[in-house]
PDB file of C-alpha atoms in Angstrom:
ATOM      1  CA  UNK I   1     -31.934 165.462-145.615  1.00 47.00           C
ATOM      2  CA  UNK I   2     -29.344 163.757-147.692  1.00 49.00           C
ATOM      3  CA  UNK I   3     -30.354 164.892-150.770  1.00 46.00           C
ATOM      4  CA  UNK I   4     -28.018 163.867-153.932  1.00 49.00           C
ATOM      5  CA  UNK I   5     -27.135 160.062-151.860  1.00 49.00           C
ATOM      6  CA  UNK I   6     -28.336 156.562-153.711  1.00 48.00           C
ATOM      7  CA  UNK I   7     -29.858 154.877-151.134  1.00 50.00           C
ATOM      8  CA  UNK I   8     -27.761 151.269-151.290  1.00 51.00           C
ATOM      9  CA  UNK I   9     -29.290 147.865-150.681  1.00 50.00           C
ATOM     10  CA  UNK I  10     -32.874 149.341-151.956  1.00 51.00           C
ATOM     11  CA  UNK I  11     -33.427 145.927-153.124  1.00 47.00           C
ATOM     12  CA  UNK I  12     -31.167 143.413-151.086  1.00 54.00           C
ATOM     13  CA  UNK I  13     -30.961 139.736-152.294  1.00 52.00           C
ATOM     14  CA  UNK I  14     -30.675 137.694-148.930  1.00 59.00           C
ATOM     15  CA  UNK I  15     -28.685 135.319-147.857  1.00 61.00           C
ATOM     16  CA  UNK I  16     -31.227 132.670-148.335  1.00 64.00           C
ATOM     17  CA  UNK I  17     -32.401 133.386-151.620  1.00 61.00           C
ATOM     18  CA  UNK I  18     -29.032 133.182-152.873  1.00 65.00           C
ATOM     19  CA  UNK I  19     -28.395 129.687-151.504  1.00 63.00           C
ATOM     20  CA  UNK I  20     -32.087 128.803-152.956  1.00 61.00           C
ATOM     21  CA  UNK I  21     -30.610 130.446-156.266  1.00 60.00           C
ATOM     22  CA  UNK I  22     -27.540 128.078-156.385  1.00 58.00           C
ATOM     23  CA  UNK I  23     -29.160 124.708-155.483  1.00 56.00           C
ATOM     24  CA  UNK I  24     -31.694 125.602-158.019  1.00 58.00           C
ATOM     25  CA  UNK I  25     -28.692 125.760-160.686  1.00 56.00           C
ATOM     26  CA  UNK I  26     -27.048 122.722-159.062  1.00 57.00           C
ATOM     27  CA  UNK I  27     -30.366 120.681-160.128  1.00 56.00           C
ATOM     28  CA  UNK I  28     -30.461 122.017-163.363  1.00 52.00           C
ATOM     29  CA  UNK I  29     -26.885 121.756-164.508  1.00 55.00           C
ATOM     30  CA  UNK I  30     -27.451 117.600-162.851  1.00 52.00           C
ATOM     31  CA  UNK I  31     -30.535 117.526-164.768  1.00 49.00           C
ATOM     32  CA  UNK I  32     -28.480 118.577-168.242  1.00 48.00           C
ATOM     33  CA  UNK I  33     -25.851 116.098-168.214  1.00 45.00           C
ATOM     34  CA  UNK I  34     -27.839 113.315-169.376  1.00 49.00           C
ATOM     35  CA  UNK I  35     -28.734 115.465-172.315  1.00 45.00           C
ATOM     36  CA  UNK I  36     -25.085 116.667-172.867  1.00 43.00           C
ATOM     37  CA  UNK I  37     -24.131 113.203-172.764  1.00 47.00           C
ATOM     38  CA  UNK I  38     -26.879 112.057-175.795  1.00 46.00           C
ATOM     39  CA  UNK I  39     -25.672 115.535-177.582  1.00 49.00           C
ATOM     40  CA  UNK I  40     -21.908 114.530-176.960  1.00 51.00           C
ATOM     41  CA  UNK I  41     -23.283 110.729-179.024  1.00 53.00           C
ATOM     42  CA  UNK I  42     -24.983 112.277-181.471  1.00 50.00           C
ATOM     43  CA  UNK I  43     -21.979 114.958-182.801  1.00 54.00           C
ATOM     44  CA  UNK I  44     -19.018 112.917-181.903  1.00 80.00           C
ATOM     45  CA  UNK I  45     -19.694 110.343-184.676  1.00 93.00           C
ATOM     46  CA  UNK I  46     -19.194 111.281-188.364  1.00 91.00           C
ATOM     47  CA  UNK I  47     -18.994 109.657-191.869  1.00 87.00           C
ATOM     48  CA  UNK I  48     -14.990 109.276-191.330  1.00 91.00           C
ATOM     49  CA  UNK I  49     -14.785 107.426-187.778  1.00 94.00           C
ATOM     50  CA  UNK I  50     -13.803 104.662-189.657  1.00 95.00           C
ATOM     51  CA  UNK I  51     -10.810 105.953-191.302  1.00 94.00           C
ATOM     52  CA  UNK I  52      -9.751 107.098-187.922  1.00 94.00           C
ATOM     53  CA  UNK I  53      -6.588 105.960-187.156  1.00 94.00           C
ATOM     54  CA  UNK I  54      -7.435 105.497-183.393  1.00 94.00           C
ATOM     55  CA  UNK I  55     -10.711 103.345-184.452  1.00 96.00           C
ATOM     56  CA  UNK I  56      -8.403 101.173-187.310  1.00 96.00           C
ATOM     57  CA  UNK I  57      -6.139  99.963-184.635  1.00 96.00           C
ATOM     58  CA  UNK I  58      -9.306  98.407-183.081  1.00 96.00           C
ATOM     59  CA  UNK I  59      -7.914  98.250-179.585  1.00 96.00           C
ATOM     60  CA  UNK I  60      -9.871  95.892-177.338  1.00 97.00           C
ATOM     61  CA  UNK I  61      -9.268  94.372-173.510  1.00 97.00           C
ATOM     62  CA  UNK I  62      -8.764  90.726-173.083  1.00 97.00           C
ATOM     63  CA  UNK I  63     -11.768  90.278-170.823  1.00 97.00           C
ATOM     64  CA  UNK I  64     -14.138  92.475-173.702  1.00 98.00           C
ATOM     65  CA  UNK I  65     -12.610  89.386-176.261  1.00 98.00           C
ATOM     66  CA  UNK I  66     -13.631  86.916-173.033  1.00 97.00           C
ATOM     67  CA  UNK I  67     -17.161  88.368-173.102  1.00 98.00           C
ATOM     68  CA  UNK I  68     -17.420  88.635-177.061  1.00 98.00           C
ATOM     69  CA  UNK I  69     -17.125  84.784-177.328  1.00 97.00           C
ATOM     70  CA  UNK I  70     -20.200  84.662-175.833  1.00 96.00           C
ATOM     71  CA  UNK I  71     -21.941  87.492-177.967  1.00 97.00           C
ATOM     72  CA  UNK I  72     -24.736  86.997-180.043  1.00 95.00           C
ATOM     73  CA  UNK I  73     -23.580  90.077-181.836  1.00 97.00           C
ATOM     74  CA  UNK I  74     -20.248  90.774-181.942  1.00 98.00           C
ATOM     75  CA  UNK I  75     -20.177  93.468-184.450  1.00 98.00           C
ATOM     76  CA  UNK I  76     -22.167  95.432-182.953  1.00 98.00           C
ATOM     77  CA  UNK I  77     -20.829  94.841-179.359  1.00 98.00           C
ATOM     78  CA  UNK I  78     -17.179  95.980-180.759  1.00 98.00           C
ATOM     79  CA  UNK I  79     -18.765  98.765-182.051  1.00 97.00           C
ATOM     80  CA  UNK I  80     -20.415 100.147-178.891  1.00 97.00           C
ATOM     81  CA  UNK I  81     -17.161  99.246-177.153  1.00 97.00           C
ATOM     82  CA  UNK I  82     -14.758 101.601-179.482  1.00 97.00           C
ATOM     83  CA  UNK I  83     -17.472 104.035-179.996  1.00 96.00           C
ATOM     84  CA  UNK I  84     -16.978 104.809-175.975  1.00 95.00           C
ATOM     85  CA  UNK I  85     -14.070 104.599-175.875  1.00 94.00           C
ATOM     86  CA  UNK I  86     -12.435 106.484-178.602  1.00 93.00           C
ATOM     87  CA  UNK I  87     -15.666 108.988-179.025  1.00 91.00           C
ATOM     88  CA  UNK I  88     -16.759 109.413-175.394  1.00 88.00           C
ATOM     89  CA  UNK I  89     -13.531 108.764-173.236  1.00 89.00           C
ATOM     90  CA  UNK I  90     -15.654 106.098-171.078  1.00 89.00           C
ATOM     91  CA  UNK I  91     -14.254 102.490-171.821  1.00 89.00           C
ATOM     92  CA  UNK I  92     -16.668 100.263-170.757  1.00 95.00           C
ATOM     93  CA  UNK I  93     -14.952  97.484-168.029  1.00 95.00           C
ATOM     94  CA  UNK I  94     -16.252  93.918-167.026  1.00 96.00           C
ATOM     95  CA  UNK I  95     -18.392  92.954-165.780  1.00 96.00           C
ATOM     96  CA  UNK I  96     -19.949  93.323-169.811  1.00 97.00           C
ATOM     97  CA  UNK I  97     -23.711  92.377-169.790  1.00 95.00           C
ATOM     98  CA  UNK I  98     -25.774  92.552-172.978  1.00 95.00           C
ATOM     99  CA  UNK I  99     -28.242  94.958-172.033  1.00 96.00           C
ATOM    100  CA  UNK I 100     -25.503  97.551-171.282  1.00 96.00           C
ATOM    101  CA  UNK I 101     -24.700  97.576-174.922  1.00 97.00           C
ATOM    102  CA  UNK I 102     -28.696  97.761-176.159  1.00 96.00           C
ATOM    103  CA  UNK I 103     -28.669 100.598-173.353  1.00 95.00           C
ATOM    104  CA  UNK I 104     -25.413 102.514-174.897  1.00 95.00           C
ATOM    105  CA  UNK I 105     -26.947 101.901-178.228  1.00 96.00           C
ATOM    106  CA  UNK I 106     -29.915 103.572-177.896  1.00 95.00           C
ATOM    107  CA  UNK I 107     -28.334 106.858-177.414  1.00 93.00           C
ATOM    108  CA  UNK I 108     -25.734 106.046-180.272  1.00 95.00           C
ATOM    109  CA  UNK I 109     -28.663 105.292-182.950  1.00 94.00           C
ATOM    110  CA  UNK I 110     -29.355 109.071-182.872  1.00 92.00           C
ATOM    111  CA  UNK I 111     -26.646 109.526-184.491  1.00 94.00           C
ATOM    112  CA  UNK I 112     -27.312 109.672-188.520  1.00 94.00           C
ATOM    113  CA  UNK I 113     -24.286 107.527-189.140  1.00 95.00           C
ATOM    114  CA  UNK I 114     -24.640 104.995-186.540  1.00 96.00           C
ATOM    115  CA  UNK I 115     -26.265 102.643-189.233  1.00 96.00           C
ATOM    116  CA  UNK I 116     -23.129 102.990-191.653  1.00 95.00           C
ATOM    117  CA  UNK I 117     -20.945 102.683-188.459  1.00 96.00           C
ATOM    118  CA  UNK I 118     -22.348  99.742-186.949  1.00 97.00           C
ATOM    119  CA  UNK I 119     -22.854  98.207-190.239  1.00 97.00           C
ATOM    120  CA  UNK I 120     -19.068  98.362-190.927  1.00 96.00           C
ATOM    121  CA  UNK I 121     -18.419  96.698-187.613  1.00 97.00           C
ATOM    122  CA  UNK I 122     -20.232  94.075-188.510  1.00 98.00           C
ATOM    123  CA  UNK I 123     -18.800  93.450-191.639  1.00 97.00           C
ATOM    124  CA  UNK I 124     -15.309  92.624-190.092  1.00 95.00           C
ATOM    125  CA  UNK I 125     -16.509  90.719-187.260  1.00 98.00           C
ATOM    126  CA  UNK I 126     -19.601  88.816-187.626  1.00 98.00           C
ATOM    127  CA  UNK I 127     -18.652  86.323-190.300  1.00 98.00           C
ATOM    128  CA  UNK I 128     -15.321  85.014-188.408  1.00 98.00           C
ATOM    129  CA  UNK I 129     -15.286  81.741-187.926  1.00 98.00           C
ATOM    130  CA  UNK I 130     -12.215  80.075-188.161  1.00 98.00           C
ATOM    131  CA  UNK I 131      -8.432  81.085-186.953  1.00 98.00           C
ATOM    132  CA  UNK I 132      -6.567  80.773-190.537  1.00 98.00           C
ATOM    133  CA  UNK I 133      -4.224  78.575-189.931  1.00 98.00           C
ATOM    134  CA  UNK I 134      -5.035  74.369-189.483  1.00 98.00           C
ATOM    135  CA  UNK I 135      -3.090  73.008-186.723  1.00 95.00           C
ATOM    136  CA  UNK I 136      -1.422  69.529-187.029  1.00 97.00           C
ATOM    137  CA  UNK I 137      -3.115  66.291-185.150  1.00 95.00           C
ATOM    138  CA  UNK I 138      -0.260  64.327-185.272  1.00 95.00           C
ATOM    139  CA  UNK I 139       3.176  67.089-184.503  1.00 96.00           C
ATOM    140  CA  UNK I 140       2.026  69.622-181.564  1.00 92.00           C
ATOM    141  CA  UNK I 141       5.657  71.412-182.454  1.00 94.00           C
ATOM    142  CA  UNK I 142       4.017  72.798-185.241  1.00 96.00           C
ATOM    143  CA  UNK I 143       2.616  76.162-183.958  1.00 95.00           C
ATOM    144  CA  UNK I 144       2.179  79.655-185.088  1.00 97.00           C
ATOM    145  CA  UNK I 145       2.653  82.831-182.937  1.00 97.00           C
ATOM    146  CA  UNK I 146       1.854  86.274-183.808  1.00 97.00           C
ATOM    147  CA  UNK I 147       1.785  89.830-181.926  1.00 96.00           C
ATOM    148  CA  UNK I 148       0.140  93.175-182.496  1.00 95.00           C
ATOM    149  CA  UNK I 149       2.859  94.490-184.816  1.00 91.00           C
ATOM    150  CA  UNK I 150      -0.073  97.272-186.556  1.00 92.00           C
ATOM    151  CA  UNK I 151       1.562  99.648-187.987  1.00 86.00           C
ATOM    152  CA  UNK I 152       5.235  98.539-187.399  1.00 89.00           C
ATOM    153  CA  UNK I 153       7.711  99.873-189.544  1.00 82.00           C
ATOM    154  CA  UNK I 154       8.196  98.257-193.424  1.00 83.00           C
ATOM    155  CA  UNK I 155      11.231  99.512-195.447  1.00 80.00           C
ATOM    156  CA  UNK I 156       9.984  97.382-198.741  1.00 80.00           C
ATOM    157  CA  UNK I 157       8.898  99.341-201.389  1.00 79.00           C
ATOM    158  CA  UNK I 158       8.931 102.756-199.124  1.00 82.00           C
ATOM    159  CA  UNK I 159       9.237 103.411-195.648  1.00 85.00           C
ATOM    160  CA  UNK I 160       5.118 102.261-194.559  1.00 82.00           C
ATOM    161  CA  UNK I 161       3.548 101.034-191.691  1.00 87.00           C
ATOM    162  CA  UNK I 162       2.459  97.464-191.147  1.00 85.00           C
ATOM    163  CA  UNK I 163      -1.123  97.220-191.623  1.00 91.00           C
ATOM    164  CA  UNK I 164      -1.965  93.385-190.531  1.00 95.00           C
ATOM    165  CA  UNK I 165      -0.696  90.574-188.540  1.00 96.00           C
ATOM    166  CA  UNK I 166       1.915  88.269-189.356  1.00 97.00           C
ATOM    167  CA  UNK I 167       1.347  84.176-188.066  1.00 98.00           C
ATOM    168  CA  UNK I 168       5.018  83.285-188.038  1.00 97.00           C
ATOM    169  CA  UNK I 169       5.678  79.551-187.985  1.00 97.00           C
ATOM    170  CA  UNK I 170       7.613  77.329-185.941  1.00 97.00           C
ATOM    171  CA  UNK I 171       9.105  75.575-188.566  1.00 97.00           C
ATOM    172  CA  UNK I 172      10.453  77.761-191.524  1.00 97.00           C
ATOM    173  CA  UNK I 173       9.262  75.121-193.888  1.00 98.00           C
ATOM    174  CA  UNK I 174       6.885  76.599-197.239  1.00 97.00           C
ATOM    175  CA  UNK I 175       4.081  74.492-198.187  1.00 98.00           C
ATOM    176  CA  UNK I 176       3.374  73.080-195.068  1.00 98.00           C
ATOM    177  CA  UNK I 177       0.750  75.089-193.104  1.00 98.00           C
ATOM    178  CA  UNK I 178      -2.542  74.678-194.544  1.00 98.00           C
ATOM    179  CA  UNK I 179      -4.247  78.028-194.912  1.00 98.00           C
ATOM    180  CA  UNK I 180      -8.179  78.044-194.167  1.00 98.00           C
ATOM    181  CA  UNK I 181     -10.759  80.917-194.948  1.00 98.00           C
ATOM    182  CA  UNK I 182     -11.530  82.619-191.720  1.00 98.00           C
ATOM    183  CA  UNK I 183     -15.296  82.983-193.545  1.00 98.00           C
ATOM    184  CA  UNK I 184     -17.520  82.185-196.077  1.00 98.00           C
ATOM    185  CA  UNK I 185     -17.252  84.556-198.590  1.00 98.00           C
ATOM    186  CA  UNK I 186     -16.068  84.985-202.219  1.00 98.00           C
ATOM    187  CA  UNK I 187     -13.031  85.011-203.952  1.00 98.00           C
ATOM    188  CA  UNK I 188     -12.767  88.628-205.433  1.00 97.00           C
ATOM    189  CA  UNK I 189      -8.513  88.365-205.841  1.00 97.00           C
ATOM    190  CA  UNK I 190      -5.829  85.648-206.560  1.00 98.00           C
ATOM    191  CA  UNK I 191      -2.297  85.673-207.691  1.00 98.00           C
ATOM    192  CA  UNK I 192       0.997  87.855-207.177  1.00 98.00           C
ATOM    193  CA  UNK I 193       1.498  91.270-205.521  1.00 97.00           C
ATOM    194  CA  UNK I 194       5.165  92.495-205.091  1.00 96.00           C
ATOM    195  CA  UNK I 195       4.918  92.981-201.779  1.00 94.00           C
ATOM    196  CA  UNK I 196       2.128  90.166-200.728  1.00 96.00           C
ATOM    197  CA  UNK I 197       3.953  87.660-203.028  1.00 98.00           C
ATOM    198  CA  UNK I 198       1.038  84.864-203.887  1.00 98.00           C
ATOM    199  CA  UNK I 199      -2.415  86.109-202.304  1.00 98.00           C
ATOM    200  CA  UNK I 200      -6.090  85.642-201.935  1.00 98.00           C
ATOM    201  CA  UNK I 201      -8.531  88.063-201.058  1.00 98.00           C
ATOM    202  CA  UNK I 202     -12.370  86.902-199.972  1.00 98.00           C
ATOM    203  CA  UNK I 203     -15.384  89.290-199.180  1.00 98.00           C
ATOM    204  CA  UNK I 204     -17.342  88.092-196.571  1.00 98.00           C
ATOM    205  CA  UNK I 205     -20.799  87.526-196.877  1.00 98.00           C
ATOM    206  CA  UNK I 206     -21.466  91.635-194.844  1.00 97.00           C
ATOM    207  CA  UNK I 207     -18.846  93.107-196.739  1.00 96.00           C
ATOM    208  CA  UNK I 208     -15.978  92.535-195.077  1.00 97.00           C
ATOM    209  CA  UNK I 209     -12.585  92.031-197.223  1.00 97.00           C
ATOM    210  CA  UNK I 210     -10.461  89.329-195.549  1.00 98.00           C
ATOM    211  CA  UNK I 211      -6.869  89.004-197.584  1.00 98.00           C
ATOM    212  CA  UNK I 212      -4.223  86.585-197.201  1.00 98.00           C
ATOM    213  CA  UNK I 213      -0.613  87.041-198.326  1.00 98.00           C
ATOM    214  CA  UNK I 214       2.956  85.318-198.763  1.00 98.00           C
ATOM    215  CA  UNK I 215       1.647  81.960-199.629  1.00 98.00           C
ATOM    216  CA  UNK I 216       3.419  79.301-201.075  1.00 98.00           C
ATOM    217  CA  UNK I 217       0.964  77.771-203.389  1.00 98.00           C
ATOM    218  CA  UNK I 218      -3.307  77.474-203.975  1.00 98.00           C
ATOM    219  CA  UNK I 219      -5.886  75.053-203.164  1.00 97.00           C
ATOM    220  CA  UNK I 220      -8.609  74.277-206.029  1.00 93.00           C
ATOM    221  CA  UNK I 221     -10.453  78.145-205.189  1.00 94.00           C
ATOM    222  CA  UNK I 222     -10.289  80.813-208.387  1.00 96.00           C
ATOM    223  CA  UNK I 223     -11.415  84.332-208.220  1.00 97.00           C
ATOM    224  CA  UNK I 224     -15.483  84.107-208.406  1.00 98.00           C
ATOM    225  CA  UNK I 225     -15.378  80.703-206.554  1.00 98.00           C
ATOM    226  CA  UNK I 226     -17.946  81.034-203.414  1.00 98.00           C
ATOM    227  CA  UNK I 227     -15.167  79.491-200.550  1.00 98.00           C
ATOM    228  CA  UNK I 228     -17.178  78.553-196.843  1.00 98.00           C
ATOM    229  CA  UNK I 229     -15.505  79.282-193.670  1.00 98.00           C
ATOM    230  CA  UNK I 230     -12.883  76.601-192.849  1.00 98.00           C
ATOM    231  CA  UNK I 231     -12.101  75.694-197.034  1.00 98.00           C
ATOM    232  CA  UNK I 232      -8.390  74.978-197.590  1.00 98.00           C
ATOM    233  CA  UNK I 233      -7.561  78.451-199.805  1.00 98.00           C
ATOM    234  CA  UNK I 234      -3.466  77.506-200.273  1.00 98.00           C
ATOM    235  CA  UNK I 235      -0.245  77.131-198.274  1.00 98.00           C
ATOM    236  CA  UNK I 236       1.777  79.417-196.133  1.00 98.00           C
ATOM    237  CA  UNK I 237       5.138  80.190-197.782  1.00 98.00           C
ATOM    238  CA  UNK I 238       7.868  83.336-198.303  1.00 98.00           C
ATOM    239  CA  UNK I 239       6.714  84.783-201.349  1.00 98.00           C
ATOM    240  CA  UNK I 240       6.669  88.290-202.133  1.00 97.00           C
ATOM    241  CA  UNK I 241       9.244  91.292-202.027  1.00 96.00           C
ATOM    242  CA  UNK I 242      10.421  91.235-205.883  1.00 96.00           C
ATOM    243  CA  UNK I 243       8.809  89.860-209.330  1.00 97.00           C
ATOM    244  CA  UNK I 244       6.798  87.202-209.643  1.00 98.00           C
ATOM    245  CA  UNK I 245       7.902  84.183-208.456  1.00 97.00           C
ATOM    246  CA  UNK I 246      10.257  85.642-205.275  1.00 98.00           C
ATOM    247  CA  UNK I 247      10.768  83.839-202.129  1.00 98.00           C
ATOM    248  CA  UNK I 248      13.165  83.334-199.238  1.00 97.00           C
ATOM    249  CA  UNK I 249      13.013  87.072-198.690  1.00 96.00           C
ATOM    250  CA  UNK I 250      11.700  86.923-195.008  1.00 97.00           C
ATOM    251  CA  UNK I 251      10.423  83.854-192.878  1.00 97.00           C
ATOM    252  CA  UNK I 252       7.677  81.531-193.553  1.00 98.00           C
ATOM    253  CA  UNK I 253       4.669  83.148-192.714  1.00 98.00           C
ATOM    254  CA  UNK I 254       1.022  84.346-193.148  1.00 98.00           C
ATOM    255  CA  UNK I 255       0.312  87.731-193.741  1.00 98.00           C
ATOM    256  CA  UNK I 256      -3.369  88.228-192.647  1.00 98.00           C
ATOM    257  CA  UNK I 257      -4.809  91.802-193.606  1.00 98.00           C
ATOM    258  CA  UNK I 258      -8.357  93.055-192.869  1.00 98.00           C
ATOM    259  CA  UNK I 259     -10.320  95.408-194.791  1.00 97.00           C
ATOM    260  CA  UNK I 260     -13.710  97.623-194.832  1.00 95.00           C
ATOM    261  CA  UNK I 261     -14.495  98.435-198.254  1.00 86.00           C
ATOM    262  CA  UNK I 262     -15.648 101.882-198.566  1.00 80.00           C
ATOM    263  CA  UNK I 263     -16.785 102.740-202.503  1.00 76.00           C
ATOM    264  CA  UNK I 264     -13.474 102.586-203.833  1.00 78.00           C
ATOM    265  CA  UNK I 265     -11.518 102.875-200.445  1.00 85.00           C
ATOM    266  CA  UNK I 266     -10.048 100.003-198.705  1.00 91.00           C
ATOM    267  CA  UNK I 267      -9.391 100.610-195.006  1.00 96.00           C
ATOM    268  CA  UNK I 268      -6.702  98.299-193.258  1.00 96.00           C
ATOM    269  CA  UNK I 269      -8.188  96.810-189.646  1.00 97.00           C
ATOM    270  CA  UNK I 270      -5.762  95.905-186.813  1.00 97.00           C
ATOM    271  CA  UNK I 271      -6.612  91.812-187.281  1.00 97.00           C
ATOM    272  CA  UNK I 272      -4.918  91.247-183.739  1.00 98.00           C
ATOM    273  CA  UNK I 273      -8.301  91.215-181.524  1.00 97.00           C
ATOM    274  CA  UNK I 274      -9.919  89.518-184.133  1.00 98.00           C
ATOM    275  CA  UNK I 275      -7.494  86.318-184.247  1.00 98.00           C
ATOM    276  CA  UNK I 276      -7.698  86.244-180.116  1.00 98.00           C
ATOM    277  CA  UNK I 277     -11.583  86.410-180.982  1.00 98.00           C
ATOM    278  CA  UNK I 278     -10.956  82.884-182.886  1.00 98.00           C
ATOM    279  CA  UNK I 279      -8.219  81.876-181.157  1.00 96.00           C
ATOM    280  CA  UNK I 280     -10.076  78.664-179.638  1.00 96.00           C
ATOM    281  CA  UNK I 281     -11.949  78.108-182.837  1.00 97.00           C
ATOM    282  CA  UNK I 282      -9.059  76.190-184.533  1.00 97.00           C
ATOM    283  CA  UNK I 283      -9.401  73.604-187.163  1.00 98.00           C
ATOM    284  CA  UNK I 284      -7.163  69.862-187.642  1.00 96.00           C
ATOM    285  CA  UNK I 285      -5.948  68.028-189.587  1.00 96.00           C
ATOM    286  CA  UNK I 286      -2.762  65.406-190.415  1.00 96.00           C
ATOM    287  CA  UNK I 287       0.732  66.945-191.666  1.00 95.00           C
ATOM    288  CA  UNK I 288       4.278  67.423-190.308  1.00 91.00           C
TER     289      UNK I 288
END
């Protein structure tokens, strides 16, 4: 007798019941991913999304623009689109359908501040209309360009970044380019900034604050006026950078900013994607 000996293997796990064991885990970690995913929706968004730097600079594709033309609800499309993206590390690619976003948004509405998040989406992008600046029937020389310069250096005032897009014009004349409202919307500032020189700011009909700088002079529309998307709101011009009155400190151009208004807060949008939103939906008319 070998008394004092454990007896090993007394219960042996076979070979086959630990190959059962691991497919068995296999299904259920394949079954939890779905449910990670929704969890992954439902923490990733907060009350500050908005303010985040990455979601600001609003960074779209051309063919998600393409696709949003045709968009019965481009707020909320852009929305789903950075809320992937910048949230979930999955950026949706073409070809875009609208049922993939009312799928994607289903999961997303379980999160308590998709409302406030969706809403703010919204409020910068479905009450564009217009591109802002007229161009001219009767001279096709007279064209703007602009880039994505968000958050290019500025030295006036402080080293800052640039938050907005500048629609530089071909001829370096002030006065000239008419200046359009890019919605309706009221008129909730007018008149001189040092650094935006003569300005106009309108809030858009969802909330949306849509502000136009460095203009030479005003059309007829006062702070309180209700404007409609395509009005005549001034001239582009070179005012700004010193008292009132300053120009010839930089080009002629328009300084287009973009805004969610947040209580108190105003938080600058990259206005690039939204102008190549608009860029077909450009209004006439006679100068040179």
């Amino acid at each position: 007798m070998n008394i004092g000996k454990r007896r090993k293997g007394r219960f042996p796990i076979r070979k086959e019941k630990r190959i059962i064991l691991f497919v068995l885990l296999l299904i259920l970690d394949a079954a939890a991913i779905p449910k990670l995913k929704s969890d992954a929706a439902y923490f990733s968004m907060g009350k500050h999304t908005m303010e985040r730097k990455e979601f600001r600079a609003h960074e779209l594709t051309d063919d998600f623009v393409r696709y949003l033309r045709r968009s019965e609800e481009p707020g909320r499309d852009v929305g789903i689109f950075l809320a992937e993206d910048l949230l979930q590390g999955r950026q949706m690619r073409p070809p875009f359908k609208a049922k993939d976003f009312q799928k994607a948004e289903r999961e997303w509405k379980k999160n308590p501040c998709y409302s406030d998040y969706k809403a703010a989406c919204e409020s910068i992008w479905n009450d564009v209309k217009y591109f802002p600046v007229m161009i001219s029937e009767n001279d096709p020389d007279l064209a703007v360009n602009y880039g994505d310069s968000w958050m290019s250096e500025r030295t006036y005032g402080g080293t800052r970044g640039h938050e907005g897009t500048d629609l530089m014009a071909s001829k370096n004349e002030r006065g000239l380019y008419p200046i359009v409202s890019m919605t309706d919307g009221v008129v909730t500032s007018r008149g001189w900034l040092p650094k935006g020189g003569w300005r106009i700011g309108i809030t858009s009909p969802h909330g949306g604050y849509f502000y136009y700088a460095h203009l030479d002079s005003y059309a007829d529309a006062r702070e309180g006026d209700t404007v409609k998307a395509g009005d005549i709101i001034g001239y582009m011009g070179d005012s700004g950078y010193g008292e009132e009155g300053t120009t010839g400190k930089f080009p002629v151009h328009l300084h287009l900013g973009i805004y969610l208004l947040e209580g108190n807060r105003e938080i600058s949008i990259n206005p690039y994607w939204i102008l190549r939103y608009i860029e077909n939906s450009k209004l006439k008319c006679v100068y040179s």
